[in-house]
Coordinates of C-alpha atoms and ligand atoms in Angstrom, one line a residue:
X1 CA 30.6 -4.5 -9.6
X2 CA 33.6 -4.1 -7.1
X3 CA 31.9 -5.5 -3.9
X4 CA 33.9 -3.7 -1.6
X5 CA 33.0 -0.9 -3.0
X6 CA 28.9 -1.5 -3.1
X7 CA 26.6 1.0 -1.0
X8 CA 25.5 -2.1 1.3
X9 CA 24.5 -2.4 5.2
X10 CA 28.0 -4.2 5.5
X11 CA 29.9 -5.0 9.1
X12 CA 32.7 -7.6 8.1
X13 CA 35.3 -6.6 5.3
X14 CA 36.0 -9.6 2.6
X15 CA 38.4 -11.0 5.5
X16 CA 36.3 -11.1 8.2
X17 CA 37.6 -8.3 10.5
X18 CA 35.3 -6.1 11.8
X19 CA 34.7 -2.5 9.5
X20 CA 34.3 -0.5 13.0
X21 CA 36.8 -0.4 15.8
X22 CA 34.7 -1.7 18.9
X23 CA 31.8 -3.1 16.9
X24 CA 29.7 -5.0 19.3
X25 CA 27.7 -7.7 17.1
X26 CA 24.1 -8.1 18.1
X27 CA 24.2 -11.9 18.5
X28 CA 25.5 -13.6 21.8
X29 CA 28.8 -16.0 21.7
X30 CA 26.6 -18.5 22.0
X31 CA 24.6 -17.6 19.2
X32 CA 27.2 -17.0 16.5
X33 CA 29.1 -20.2 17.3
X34 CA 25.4 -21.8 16.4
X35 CA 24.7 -19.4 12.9
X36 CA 28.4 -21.0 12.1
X37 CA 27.9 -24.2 12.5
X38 CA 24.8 -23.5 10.6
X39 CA 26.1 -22.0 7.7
X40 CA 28.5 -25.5 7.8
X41 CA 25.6 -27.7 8.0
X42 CA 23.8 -25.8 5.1
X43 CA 26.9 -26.3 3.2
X44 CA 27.3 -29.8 3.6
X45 CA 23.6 -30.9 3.3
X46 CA 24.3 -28.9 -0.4
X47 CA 27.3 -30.7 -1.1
X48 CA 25.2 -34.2 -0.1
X49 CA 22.5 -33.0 -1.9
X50 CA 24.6 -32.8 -5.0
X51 CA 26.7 -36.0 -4.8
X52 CA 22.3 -38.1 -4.1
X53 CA 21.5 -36.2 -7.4
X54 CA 24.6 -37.8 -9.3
X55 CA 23.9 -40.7 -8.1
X56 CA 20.5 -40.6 -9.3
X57 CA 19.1 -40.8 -6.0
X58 CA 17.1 -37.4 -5.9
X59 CA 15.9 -35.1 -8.4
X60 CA 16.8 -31.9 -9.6
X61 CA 18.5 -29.9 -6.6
X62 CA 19.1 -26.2 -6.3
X63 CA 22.8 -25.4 -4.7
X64 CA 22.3 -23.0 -1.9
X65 CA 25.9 -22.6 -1.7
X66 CA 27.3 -18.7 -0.9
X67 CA 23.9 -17.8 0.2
X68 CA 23.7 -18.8 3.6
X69 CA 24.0 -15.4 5.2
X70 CA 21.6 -14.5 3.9
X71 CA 19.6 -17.8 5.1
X72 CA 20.4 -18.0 8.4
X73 CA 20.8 -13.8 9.0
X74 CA 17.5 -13.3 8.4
X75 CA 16.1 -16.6 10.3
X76 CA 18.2 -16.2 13.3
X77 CA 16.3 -12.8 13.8
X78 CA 12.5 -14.3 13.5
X79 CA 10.4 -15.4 16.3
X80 CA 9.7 -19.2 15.7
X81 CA 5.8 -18.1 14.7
X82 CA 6.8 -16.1 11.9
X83 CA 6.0 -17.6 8.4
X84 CA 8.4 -18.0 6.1
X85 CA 7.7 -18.2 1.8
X86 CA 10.6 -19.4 -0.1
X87 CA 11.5 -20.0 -3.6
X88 CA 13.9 -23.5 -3.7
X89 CA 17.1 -22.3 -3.0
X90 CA 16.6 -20.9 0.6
X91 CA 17.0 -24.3 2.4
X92 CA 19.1 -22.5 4.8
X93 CA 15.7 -20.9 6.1
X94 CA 13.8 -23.8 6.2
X95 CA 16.7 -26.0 8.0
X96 CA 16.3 -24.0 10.7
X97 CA 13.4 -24.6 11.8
X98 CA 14.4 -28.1 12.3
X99 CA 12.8 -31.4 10.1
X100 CA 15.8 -31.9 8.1
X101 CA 14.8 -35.4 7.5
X102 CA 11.4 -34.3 6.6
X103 CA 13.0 -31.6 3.8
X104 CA 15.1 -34.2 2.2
X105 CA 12.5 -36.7 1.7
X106 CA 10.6 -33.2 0.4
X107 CA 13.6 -33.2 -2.3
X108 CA 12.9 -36.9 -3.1
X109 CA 9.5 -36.1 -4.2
X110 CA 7.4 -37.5 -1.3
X111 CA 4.8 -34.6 -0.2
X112 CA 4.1 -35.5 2.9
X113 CA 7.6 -34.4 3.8
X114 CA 6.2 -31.1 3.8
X115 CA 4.1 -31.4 6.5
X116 CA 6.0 -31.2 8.8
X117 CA 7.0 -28.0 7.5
X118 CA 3.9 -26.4 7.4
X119 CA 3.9 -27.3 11.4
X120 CA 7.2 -25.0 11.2
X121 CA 5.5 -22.1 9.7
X122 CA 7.1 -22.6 6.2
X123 CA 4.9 -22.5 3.1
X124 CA 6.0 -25.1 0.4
X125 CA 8.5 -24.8 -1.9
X126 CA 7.4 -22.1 -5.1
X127 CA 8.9 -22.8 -8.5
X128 CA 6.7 -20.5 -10.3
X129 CA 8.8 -17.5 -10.0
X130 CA 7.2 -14.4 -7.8
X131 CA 3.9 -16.3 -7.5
X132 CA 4.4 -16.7 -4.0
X133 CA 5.4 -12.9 -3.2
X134 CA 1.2 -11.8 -3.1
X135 CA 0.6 -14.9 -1.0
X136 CA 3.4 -13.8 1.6
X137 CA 1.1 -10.4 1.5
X138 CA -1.8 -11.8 1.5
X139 CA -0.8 -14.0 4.6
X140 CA 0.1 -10.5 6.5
X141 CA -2.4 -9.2 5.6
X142 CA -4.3 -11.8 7.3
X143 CA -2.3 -11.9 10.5
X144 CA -2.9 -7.8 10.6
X145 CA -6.3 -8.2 10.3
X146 CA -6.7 -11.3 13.1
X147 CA -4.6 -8.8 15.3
X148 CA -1.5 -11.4 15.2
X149 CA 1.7 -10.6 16.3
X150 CA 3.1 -12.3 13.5
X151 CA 5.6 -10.8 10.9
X152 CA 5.8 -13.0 7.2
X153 CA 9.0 -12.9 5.7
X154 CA 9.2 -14.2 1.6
X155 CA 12.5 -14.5 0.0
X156 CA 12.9 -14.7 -3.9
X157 CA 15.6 -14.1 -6.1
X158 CA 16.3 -11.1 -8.4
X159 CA 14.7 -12.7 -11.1
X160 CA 11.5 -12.7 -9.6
X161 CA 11.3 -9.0 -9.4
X162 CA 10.5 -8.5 -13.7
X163 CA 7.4 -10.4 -12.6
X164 CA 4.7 -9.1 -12.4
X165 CA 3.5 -10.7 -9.5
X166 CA 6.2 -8.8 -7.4
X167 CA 5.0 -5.3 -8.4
X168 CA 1.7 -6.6 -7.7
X169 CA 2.6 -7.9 -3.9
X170 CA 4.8 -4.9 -3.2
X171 CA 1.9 -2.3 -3.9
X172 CA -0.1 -4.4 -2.2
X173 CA 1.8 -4.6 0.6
X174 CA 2.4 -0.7 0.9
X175 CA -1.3 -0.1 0.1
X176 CA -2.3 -2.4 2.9
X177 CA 0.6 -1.4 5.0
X178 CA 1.1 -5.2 6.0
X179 CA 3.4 -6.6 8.3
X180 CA 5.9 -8.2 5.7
X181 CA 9.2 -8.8 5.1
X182 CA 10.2 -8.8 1.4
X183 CA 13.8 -10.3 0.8
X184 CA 15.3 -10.2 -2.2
X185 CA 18.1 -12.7 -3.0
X186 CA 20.6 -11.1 -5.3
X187 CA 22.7 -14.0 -6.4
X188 CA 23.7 -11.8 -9.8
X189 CA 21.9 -14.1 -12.2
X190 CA 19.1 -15.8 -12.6
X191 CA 19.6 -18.7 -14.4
X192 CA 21.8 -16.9 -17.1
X193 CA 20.7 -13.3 -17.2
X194 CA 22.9 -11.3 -15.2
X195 CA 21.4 -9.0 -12.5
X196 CA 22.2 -6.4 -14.8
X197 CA 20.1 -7.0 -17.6
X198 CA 17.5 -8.1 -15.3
X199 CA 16.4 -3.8 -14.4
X200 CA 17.6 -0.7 -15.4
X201 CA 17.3 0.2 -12.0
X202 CA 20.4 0.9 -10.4
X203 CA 19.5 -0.9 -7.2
X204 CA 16.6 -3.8 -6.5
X205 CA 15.9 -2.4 -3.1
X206 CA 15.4 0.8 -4.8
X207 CA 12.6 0.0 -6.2
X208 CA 10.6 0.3 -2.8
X209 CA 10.4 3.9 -3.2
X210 CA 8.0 3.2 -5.8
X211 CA 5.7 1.3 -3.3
X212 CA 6.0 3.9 -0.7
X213 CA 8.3 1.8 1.9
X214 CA 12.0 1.2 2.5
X215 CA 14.1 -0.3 0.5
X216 CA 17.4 -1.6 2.2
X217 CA 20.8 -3.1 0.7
X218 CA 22.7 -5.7 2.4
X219 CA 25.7 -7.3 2.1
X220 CA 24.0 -10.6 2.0
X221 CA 27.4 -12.8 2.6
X222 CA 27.5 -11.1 6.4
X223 CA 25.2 -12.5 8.6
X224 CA 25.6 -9.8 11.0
X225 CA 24.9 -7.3 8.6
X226 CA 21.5 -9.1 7.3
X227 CA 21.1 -10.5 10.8
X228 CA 20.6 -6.2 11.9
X229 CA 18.7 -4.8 9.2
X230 CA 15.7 -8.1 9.4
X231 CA 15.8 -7.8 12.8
X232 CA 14.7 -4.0 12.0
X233 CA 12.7 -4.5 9.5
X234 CA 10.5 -7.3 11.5
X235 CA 10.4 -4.5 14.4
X236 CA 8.8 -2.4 12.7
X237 CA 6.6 -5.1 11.1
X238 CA 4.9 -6.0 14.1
X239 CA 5.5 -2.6 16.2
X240 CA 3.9 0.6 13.8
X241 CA 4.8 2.7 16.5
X242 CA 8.7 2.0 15.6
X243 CA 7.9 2.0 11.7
X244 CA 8.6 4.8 9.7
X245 CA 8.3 5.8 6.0
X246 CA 10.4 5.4 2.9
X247 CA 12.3 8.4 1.2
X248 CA 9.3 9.2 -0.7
X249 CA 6.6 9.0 2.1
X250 CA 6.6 10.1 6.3
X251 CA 3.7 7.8 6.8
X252 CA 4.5 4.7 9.0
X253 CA 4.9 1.8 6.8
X254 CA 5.2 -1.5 8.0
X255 CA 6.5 -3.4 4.8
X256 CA 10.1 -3.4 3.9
X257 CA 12.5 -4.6 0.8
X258 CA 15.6 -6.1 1.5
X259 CA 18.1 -6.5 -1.4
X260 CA 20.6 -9.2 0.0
X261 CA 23.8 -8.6 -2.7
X262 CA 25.3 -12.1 -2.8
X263 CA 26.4 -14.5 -5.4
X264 CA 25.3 -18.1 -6.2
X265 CA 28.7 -20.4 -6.4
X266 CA 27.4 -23.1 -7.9
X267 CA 24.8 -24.2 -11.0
X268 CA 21.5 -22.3 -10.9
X269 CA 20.4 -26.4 -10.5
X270 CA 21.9 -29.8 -11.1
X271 CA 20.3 -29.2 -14.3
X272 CA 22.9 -26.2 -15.4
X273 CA 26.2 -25.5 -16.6
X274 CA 26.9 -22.4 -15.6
X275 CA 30.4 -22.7 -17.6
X276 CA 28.3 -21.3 -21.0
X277 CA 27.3 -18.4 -19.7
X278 CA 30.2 -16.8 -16.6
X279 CA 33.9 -16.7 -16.4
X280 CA 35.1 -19.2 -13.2
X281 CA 37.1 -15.5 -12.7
X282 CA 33.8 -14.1 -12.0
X283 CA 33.2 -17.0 -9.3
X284 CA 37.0 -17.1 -7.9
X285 CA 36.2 -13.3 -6.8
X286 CA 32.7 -14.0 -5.4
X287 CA 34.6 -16.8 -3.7
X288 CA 36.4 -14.2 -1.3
X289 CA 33.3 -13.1 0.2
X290 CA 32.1 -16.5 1.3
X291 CA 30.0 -15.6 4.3
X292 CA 31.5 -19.2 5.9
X293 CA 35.3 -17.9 6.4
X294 CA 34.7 -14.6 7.0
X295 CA 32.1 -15.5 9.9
X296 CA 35.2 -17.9 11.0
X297 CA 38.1 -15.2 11.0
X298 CA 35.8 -13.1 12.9
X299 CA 34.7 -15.8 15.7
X300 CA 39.0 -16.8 16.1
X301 CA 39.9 -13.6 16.4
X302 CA 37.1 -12.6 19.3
X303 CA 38.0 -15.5 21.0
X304 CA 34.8 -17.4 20.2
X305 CA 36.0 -20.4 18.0
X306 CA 39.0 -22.7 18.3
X307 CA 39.9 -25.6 16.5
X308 CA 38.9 -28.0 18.8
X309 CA 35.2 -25.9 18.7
X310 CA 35.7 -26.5 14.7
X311 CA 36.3 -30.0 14.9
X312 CA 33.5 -30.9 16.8
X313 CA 31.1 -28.9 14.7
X314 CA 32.4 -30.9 11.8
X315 CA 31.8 -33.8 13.1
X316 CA 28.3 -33.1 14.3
X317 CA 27.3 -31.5 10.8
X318 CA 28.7 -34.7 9.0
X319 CA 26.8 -37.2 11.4
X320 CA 23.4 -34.7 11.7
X321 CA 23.3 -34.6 7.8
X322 CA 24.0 -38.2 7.2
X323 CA 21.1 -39.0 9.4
X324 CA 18.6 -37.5 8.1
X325 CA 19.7 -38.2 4.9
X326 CA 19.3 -41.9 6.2
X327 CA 15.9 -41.1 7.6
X328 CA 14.7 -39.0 4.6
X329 CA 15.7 -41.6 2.2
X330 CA 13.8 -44.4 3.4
X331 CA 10.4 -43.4 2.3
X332 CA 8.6 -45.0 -0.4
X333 CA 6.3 -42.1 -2.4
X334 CA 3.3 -43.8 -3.7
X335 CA 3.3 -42.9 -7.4
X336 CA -0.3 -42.6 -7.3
X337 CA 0.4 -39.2 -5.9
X338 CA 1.2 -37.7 -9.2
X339 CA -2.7 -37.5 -9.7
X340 CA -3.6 -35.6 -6.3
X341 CA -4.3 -31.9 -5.6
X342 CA -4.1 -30.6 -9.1
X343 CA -7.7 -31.4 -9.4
X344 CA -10.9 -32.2 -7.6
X345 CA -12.2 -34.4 -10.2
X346 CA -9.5 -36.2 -12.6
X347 CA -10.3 -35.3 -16.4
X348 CA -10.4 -38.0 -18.5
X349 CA -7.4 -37.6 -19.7
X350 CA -5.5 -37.5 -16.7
X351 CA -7.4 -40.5 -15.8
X352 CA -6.6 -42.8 -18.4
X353 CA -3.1 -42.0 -17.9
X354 CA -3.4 -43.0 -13.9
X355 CA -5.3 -46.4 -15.0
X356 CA -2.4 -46.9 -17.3
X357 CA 0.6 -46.4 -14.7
X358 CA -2.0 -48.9 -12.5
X359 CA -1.7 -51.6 -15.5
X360 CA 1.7 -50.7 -15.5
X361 CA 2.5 -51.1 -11.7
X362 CA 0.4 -54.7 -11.5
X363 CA 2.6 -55.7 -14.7
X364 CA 5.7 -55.0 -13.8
X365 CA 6.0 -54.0 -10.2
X366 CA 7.5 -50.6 -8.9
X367 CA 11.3 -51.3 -9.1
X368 CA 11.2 -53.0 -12.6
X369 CA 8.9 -49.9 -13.6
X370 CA 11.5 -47.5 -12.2
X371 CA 14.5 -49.3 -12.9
X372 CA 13.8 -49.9 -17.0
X373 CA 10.8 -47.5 -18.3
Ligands
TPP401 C1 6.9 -18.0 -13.9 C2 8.1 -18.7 -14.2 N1 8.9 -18.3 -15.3 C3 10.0 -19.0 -15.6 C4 10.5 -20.0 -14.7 C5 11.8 -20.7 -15.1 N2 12.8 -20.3 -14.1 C6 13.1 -21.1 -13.1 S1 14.3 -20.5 -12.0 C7 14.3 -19.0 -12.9 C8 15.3 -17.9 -12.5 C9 14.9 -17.3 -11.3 O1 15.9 -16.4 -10.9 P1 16.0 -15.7 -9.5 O2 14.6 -15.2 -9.1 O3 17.1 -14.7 -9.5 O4 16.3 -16.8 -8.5 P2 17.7 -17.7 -8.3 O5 17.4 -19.0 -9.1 O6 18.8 -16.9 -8.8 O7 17.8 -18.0 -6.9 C10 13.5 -19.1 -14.0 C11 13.3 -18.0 -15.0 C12 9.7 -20.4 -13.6 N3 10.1 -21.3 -12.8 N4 8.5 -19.7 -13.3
MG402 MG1 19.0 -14.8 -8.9

């Protein structure tokens, strides 16, 4: 696919200049300094990420890197009750919210991390693929009936979407007519099947006509561009009278599809080698798009950013990522964890194999257990 040439919501070219003579952008000055030094900090808490998992510090990780338009386009137009669903690559979204600290000690395997998230309005992390799309409906469903105000916003990949569970949430959703956002992260592949064995259908965001609601495309590497059409489709989430129908129906809907067309740079996780299966020619071309220069070209030239500007956000992303790396870090997960919330009552099984990490633990003591078995 020739991006330039892609039927997408789109407001900066591949260099960062504005498509329209006299675009105003919906964001303040203010704002878009902060969604770039966003997009930075997302980038370098990736790059940290990375460098903890090779040192065997932290598990797998899942590179967020050419995504964060995406990530911070669509938070930056939420109001801070909204509830966000992710899958594990959206940490853009959940950094935002604040708790950084909390999320990297999340990464490191220690739960309780994640409470501080939940206090944010961010469901945990979902590694079952799509199983989390019919909770995000569920959850409007919920705020529609309580009379909320709320809008839920879920992002997946396109991956998720030859789930089941997706065409199950998305009829639900348009059945229902609940307040939801559904976003759909096209990164081209998902692990490594390329979007376009992933559907016949010539767009993802198409296939909201089905469902009764609209489907919209995005050019998810301009934060602008995503920035405008959540912002829309959260309107008319919470406000029917705004909402309006998909191609294939005039009754208000409140639901909507977003297809954010974007590209994953890195390895689908620390786990990949995304060398077998794409050319680096494939990733050098994605590589123009990068939502992070093009958002920079476009702040220079409106008079928005300088280098001195740039230089501080630097610094503050380095030392704001290094601290609650520090913080996050210096937890200590009780291994005993392992064993909770899968089941009310342990199964024998399972319990003979907690006694035996217990023997274990008294025997050799946690760093000698971690460090040799
Ligand atoms: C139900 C289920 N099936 C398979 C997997 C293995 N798996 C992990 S990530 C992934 C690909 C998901 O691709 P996509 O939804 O496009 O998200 P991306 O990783 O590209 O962000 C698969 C198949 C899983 N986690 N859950
Ligand atoms: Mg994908």
């Amino acid at each position: 696919m020739d991006f330039a040439e892609a039927d997408v919501h789109r407001r900066l070219d591949v260099d960062g200049r504005p498509l329209e003579e006299g675009y105003e952008p919906p964001l303040s000055d203010e704002r878009m300094r902060e969604l770039y030094r966003d997009m930075r900090l997302a980038r370098h808490f990736d790059k940290r990420m990375i460098s903890l998992q090779r040192q065997g510090r932290l598990g797998t990780y899942a590179s967020s890197a050419g995504q964060e338009g995406s990530q911070f386009g669509s938070m930056y137009a939420l109001a801070d009750d909204d509830w966000i669903l992710y899958q594990y690559r959206e940490h853009g979204s959940v950094i935002d919210r604040g708790g950084l600290a909390e999320y990297v000690s999340y990464w490191m395997g220690y739960e309780e991390g994640n409470a501080e998230l939940t206090r944010h309005h961010i469901a945990p992390l979902n590694i079952g693929i799509g199983a989390h799309i019919p909770h995000a409906v569920g959850m409007a469903w919920a705020s529609k009936l309580k009379g909320d105000e709320n809008a839920v916003v879920c992002h997946f990949g396109d991956g998720s979407t030859s789930q089941g569970d997706f065409h199950e949430a998305a009829n639900f959703a348009g059945v229902f007519d609940v307040p939801v956002v559904l976003m759909c992260n096209n990164n081209q592949w998902a692990i490594s099947v390329p979007a376009e064995e992933q559907t016949a259908s010539r767009t993802f965001a198409q296939k909201a006509d089905a469902y009764g609601f609209p489907g919209v495309r995005v050019d998810g590497m301009d934060p602008l561009a995503t920035f405008e059409v959540v912002t829309e489709a959260v309107e008319r989430a919470k406000n029917l009278e705004q909402s309006h129908g998909g191609e294939t129906d005039e009754k208000p809907m409140r639901p909507t599809l977003i297809e954010a067309v974007q590209y994953r740079f890195g390895a689908h996780t620390t786990a990949d080698d995304p060398t077998v299966y794409r050319d680096d020619e494939e990733v050098e071309r994605w590589k123009r798009w990068d939502p992070i220069p093009r958002m920079e070209t476009y702040l220079r030239e409106r008079g928005t950013l300088d280098d001195e500007t740039i230089d501080a956000i630097e610094t503050d992303v380095t030392e704001t990522v290094a601290d609650a790396i520090d913080r996050g870090t210096d937890v200590e997960p009780d291994p005993d964890k392992l064993f909770d919330d899968a089941y009310a009552e342990l199964p024998d099984r399972i319990e003979q194999q907690r006694e035996y990490l217990h023997r274990l633990r008294e025997e050799y003591g946690d760093e000698a257990l971690l460090r040799e078995h």
